PDB file of C-alpha atoms and ligand atoms in Angstrom:
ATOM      1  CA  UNK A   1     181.202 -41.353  95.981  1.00  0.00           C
ATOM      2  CA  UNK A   2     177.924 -41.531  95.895  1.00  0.00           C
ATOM      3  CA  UNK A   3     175.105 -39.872  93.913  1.00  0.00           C
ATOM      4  CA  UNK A   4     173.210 -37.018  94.539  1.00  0.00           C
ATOM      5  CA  UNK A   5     171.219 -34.420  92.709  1.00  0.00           C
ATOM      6  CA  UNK A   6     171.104 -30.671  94.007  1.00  0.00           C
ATOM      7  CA  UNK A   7     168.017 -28.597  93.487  1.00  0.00           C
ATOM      8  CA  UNK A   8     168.235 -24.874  94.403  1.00  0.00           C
ATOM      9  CA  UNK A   9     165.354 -22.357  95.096  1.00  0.00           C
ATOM     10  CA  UNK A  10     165.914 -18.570  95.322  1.00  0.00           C
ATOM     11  CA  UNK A  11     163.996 -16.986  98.109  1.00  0.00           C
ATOM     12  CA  UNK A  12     162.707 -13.873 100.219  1.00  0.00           C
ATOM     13  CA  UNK A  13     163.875 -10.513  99.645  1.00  0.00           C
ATOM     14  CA  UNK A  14     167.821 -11.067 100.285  1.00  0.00           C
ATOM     15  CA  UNK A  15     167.519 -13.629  97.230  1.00  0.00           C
ATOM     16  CA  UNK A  16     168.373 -16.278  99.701  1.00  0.00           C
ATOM     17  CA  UNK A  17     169.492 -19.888  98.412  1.00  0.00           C
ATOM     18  CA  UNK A  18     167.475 -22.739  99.569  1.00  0.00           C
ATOM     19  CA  UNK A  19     169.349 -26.244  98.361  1.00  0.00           C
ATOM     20  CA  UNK A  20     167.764 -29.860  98.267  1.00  0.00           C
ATOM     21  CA  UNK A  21     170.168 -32.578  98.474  1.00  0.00           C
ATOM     22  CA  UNK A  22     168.814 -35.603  97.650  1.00  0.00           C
ATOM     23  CA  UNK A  23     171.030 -38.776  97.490  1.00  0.00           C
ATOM     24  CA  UNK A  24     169.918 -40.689  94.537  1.00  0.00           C
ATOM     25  CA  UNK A  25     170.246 -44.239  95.685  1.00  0.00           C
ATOM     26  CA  UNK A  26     167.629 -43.773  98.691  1.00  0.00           C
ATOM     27  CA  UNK A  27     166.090 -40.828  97.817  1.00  0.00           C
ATOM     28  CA  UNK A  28     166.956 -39.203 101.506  1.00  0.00           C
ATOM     29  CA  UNK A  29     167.649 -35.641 101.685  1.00  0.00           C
ATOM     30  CA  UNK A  30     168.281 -32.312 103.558  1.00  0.00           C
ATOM     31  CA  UNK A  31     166.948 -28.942 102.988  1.00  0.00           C
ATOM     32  CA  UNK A  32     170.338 -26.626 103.727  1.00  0.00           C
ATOM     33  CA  UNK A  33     168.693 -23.717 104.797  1.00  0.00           C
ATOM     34  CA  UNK A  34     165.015 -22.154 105.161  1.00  0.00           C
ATOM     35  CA  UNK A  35     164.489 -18.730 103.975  1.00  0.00           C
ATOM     36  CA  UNK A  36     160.256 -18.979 103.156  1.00  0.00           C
ATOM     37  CA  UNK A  37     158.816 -22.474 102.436  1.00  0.00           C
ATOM     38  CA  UNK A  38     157.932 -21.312  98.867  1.00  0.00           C
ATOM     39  CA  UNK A  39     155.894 -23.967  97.478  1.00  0.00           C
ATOM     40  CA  UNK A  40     158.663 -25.206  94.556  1.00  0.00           C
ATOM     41  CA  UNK A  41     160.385 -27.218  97.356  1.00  0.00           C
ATOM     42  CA  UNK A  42     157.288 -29.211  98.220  1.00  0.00           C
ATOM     43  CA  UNK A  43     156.632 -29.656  94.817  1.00  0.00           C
ATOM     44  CA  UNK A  44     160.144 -30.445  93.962  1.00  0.00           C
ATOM     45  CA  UNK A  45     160.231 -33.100  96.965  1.00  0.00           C
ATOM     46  CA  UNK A  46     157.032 -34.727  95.927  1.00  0.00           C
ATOM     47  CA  UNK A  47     158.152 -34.588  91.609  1.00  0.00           C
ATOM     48  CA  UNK A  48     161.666 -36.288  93.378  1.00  0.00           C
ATOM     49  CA  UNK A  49     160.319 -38.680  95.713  1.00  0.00           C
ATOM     50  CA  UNK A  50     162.534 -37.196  97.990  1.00  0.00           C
ATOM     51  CA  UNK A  51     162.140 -37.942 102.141  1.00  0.00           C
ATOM     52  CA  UNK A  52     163.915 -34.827 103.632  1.00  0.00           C
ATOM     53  CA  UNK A  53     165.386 -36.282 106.375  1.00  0.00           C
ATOM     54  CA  UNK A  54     167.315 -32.892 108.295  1.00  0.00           C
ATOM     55  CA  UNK A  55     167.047 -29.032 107.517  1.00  0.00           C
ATOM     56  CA  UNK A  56     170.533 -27.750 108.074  1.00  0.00           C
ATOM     57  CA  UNK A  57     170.647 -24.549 109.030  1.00  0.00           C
ATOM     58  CA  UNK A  58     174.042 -23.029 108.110  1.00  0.00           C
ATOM     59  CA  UNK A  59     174.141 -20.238 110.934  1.00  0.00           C
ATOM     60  CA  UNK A  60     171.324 -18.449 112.594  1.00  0.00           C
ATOM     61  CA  UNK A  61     170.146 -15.512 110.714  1.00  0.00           C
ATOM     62  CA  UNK A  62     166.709 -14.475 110.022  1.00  0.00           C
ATOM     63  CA  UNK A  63     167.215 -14.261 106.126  1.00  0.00           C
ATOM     64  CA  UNK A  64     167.998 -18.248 106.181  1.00  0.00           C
ATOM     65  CA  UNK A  65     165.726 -19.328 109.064  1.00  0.00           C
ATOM     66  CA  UNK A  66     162.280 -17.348 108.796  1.00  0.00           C
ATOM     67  CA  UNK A  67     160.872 -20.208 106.888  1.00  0.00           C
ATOM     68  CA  UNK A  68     161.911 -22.905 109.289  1.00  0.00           C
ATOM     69  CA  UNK A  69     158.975 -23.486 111.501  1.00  0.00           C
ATOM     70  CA  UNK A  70     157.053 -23.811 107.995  1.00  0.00           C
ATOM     71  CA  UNK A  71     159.341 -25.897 106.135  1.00  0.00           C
ATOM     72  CA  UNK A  72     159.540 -28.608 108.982  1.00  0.00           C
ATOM     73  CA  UNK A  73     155.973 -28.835 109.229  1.00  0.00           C
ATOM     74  CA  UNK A  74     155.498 -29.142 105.346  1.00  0.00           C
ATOM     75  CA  UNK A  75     158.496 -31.503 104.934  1.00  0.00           C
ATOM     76  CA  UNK A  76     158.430 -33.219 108.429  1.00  0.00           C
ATOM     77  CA  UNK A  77     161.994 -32.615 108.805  1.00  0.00           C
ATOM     78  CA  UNK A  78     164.154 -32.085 112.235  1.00  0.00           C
ATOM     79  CA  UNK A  79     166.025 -28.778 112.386  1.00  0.00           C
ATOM     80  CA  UNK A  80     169.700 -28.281 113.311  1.00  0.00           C
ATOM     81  CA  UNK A  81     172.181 -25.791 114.098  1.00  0.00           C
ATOM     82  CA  UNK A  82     175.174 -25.220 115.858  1.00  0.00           C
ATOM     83  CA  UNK A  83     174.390 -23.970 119.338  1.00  0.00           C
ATOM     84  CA  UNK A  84     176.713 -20.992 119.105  1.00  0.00           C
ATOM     85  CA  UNK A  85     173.709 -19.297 116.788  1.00  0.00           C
ATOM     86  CA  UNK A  86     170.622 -20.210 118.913  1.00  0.00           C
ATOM     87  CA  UNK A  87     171.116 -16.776 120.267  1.00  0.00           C
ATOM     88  CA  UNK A  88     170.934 -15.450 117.177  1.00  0.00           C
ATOM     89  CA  UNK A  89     167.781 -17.181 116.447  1.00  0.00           C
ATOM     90  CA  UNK A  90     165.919 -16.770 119.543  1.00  0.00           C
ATOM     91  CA  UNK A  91     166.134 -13.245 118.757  1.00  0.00           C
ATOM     92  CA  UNK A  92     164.776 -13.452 115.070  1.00  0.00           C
ATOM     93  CA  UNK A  93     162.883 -10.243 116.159  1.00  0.00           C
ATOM     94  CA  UNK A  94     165.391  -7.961 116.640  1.00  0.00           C
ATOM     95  CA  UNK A  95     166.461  -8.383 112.936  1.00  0.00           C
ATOM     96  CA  UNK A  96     163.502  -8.424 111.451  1.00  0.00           C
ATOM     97  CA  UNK A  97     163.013  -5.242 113.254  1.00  0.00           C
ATOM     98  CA  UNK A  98     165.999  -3.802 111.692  1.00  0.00           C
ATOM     99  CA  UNK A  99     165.201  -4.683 108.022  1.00  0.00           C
ATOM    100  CA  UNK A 100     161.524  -4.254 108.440  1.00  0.00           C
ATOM    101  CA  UNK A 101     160.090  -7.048 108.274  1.00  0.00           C
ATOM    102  CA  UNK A 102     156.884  -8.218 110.491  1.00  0.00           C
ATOM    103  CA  UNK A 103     157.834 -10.220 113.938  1.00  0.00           C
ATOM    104  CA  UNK A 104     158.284 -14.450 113.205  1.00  0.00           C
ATOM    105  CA  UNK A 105     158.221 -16.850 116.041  1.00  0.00           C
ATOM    106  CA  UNK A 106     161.654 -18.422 116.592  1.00  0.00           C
ATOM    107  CA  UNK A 107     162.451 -22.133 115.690  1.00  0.00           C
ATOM    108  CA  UNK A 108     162.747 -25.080 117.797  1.00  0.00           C
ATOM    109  CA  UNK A 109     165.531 -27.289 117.055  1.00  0.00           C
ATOM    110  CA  UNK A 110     165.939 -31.121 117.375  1.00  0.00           C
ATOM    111  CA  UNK A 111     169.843 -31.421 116.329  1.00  0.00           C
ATOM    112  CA  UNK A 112     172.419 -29.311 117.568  1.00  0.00           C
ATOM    113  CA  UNK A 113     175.616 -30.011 115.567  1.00  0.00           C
ATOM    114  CA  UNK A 114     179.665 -29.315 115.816  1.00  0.00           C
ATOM    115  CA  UNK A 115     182.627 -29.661 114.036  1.00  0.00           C
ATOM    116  CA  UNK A 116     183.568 -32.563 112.440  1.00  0.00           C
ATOM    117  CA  UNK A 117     180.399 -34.354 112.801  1.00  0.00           C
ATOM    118  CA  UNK A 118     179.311 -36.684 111.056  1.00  0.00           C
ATOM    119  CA  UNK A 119     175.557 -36.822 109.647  1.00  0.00           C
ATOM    120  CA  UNK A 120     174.429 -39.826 107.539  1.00  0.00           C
ATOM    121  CA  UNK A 121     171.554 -39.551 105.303  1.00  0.00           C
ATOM    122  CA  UNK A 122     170.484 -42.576 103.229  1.00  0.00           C
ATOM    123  CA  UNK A 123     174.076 -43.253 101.241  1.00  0.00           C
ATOM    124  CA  UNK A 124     175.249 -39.773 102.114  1.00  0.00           C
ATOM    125  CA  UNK A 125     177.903 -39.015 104.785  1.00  0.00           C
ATOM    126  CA  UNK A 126     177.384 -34.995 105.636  1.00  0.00           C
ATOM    127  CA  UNK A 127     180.282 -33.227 107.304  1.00  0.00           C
ATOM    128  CA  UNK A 128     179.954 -30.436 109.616  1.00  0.00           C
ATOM    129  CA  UNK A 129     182.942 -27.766 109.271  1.00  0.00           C
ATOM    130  CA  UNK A 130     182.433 -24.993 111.921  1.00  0.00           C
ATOM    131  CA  UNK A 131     183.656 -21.939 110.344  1.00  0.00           C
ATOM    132  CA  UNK A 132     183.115 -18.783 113.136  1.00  0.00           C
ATOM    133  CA  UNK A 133     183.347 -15.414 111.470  1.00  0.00           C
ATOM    134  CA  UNK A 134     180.411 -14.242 109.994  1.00  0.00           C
ATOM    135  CA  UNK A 135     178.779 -15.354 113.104  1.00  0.00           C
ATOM    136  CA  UNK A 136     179.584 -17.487 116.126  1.00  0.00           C
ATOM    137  CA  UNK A 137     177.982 -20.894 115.357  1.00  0.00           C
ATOM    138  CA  UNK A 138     178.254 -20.747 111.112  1.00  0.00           C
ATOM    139  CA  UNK A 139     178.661 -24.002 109.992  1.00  0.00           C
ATOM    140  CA  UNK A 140     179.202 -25.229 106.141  1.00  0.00           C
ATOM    141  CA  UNK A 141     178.518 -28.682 105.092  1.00  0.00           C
ATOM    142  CA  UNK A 142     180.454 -30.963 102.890  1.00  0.00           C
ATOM    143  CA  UNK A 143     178.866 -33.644 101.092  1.00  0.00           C
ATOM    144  CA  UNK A 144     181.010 -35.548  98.512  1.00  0.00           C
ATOM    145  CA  UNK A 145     182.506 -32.769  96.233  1.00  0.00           C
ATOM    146  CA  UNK A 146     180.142 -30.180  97.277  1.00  0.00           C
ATOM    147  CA  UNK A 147     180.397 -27.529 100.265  1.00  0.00           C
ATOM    148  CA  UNK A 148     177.281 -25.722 101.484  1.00  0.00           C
ATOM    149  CA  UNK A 149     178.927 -22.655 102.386  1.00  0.00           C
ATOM    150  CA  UNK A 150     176.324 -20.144 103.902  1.00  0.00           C
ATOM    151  CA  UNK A 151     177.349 -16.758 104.190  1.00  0.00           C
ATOM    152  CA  UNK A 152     181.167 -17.641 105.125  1.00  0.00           C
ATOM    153  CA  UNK A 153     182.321 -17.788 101.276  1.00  0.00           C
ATOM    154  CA  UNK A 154     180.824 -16.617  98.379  1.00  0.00           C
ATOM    155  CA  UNK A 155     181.741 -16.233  94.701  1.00  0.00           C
ATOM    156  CA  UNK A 156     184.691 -13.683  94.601  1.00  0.00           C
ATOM    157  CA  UNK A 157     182.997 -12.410  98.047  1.00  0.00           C
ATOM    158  CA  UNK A 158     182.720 -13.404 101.855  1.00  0.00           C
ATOM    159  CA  UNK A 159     179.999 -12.729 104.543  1.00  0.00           C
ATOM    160  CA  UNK A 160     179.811  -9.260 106.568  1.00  0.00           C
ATOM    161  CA  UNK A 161     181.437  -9.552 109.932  1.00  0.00           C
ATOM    162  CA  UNK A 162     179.630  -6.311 111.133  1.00  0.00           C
ATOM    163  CA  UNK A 163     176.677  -7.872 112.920  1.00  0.00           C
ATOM    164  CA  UNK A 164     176.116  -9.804 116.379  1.00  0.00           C
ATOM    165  CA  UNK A 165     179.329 -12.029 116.919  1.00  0.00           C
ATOM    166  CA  UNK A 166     181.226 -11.083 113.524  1.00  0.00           C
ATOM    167  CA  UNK A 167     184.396 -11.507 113.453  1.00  0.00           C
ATOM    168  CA  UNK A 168     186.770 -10.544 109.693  1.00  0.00           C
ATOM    169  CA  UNK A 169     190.054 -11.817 111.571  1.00  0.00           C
ATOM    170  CA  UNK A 170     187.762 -15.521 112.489  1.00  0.00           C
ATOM    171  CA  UNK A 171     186.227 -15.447 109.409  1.00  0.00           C
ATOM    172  CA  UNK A 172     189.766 -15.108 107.327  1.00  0.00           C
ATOM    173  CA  UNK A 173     191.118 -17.990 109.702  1.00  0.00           C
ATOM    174  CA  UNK A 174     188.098 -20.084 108.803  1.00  0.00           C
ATOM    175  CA  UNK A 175     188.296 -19.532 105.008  1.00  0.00           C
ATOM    176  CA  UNK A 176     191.865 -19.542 105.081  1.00  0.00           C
ATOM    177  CA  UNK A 177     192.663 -22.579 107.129  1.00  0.00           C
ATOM    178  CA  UNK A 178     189.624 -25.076 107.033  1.00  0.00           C
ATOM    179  CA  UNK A 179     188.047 -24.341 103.526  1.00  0.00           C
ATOM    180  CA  UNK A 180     190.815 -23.681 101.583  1.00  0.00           C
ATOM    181  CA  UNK A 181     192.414 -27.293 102.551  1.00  0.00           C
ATOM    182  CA  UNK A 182     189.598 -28.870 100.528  1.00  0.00           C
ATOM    183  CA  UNK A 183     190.184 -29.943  97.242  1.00  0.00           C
ATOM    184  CA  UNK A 184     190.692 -27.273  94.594  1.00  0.00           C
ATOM    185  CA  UNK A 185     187.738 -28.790  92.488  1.00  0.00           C
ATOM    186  CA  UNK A 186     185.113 -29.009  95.149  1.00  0.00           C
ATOM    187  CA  UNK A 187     181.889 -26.707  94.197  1.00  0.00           C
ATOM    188  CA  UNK A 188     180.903 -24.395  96.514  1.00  0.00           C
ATOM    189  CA  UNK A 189     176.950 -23.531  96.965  1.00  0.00           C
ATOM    190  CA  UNK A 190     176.594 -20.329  99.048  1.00  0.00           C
ATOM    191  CA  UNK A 191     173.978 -19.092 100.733  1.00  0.00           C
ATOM    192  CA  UNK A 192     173.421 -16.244  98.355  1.00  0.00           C
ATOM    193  CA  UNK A 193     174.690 -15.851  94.457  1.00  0.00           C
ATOM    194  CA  UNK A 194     176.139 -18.049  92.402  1.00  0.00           C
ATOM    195  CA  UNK A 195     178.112 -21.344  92.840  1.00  0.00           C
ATOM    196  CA  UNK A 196     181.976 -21.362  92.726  1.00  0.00           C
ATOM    197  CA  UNK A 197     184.500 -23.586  93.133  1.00  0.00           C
ATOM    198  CA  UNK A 198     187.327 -23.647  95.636  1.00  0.00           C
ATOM    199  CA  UNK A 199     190.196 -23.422  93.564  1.00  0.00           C
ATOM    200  CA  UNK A 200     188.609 -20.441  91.761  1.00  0.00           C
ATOM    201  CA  UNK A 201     188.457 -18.926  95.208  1.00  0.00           C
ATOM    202  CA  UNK A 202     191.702 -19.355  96.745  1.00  0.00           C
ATOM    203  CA  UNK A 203     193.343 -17.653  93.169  1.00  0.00           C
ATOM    204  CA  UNK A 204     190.331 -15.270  92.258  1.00  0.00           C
ATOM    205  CA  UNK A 205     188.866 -13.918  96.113  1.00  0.00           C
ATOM    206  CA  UNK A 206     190.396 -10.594  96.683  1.00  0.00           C
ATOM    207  CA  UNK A 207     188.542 -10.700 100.404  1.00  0.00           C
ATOM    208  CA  UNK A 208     190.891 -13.195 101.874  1.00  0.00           C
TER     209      UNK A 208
HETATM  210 ZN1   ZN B   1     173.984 -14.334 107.458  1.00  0.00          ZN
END
């Protein structure tokens, strides 16, 4: 196992989580996930002598992508995503619409990414777990003892399946038969709230 050191920012008005991963050895990194380049990541990269490598997008939706075009200028980073959720971020607009928010242009990516993929950064391997349900193309990431989870699993919660390409019965499957095979002590880092772990989840989530 190697070592890394997580860093996480809380950002925009759905009190998104932004999380650095940097991998101590060779200072390489990832951004998972781009709500609004606030300037703490910047400052944190710089402080960290961090080179952010990737920003991993863990599924398509505006709250986690509106500062992507932003971040990958400020961090010169490459963007991935699962293609299943390029739909889903071509039309940032309609979403933004729909919680108010003014119009943001729609990211180019340079990665697109699938299950059971394999991304190496600097000493760290980075798997790719596709996990359908909240939307089409959510991914989470697992890096050593640590899942990324997005908005598939949260503490004692799980993602709304009521939007574009939801899905509770996928979502369920996803949680049930991919993330709940990892090891009980693994910590989870979702996309909103606070972290758990997975053996907290399968006794303590009511959801699934
Ligand atoms: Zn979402």
């Amino acid at each position: 196992m190697t070592g890394i050191t997580v860093k996480k920012f809380i950002a925009g008005q759905l009190e998104n989580n932004i999380y650095l991963v940097i991998d101590d050895r060779t200072k390489k990194a990832v951004l998972i996930d781009a709500s609004s380049n606030v300037p703490e990541i910047a400052q944190t990269v710089k402080e960290s002598g961090a080179d952010v490598e990737y920003i991993l997008l863990t599924h398509g939706h505006f709250d986690h992508i509106m500062g992507l075009n932003s971040l990958k200028q400020t961090l010169n980073a490459k963007a991935v995503i699962h293609k299943d959720d390029l739909i889903i971020s071509d039309n940032i607009n309609e979403y933004t619409q729909l919680f108010g928010l003014p119009d943001s242009t729609a990211p180019k990516y340079e990665l697109y990414i699938k299950d059971g993929d394999i991304i190496p950064v600097g000493d760290m391997k980075i798997k790719v777990i596709h996990t359908p349900g909240h939307t089409e193309g959510g991914v989470c990431y697992l890096i050593d003892d640590k899942l990324f989870s997005g908005d598939t699993l949260f503490k004692e919660s799980v993602g709304r399946t009521d939007l574009f390409g939801g899905s509770f019965q996928k979502l369920s499957d996803s949680i049930k038969n991919k993330l709940f095979m990892l090891d009980d002590n693994i910590t989870v880092f979702p996309g909103h709230g606070p972290t758990t772990f997975i053996g907290y989840e399968k006794k303590h989530n009511e959801l699934i």
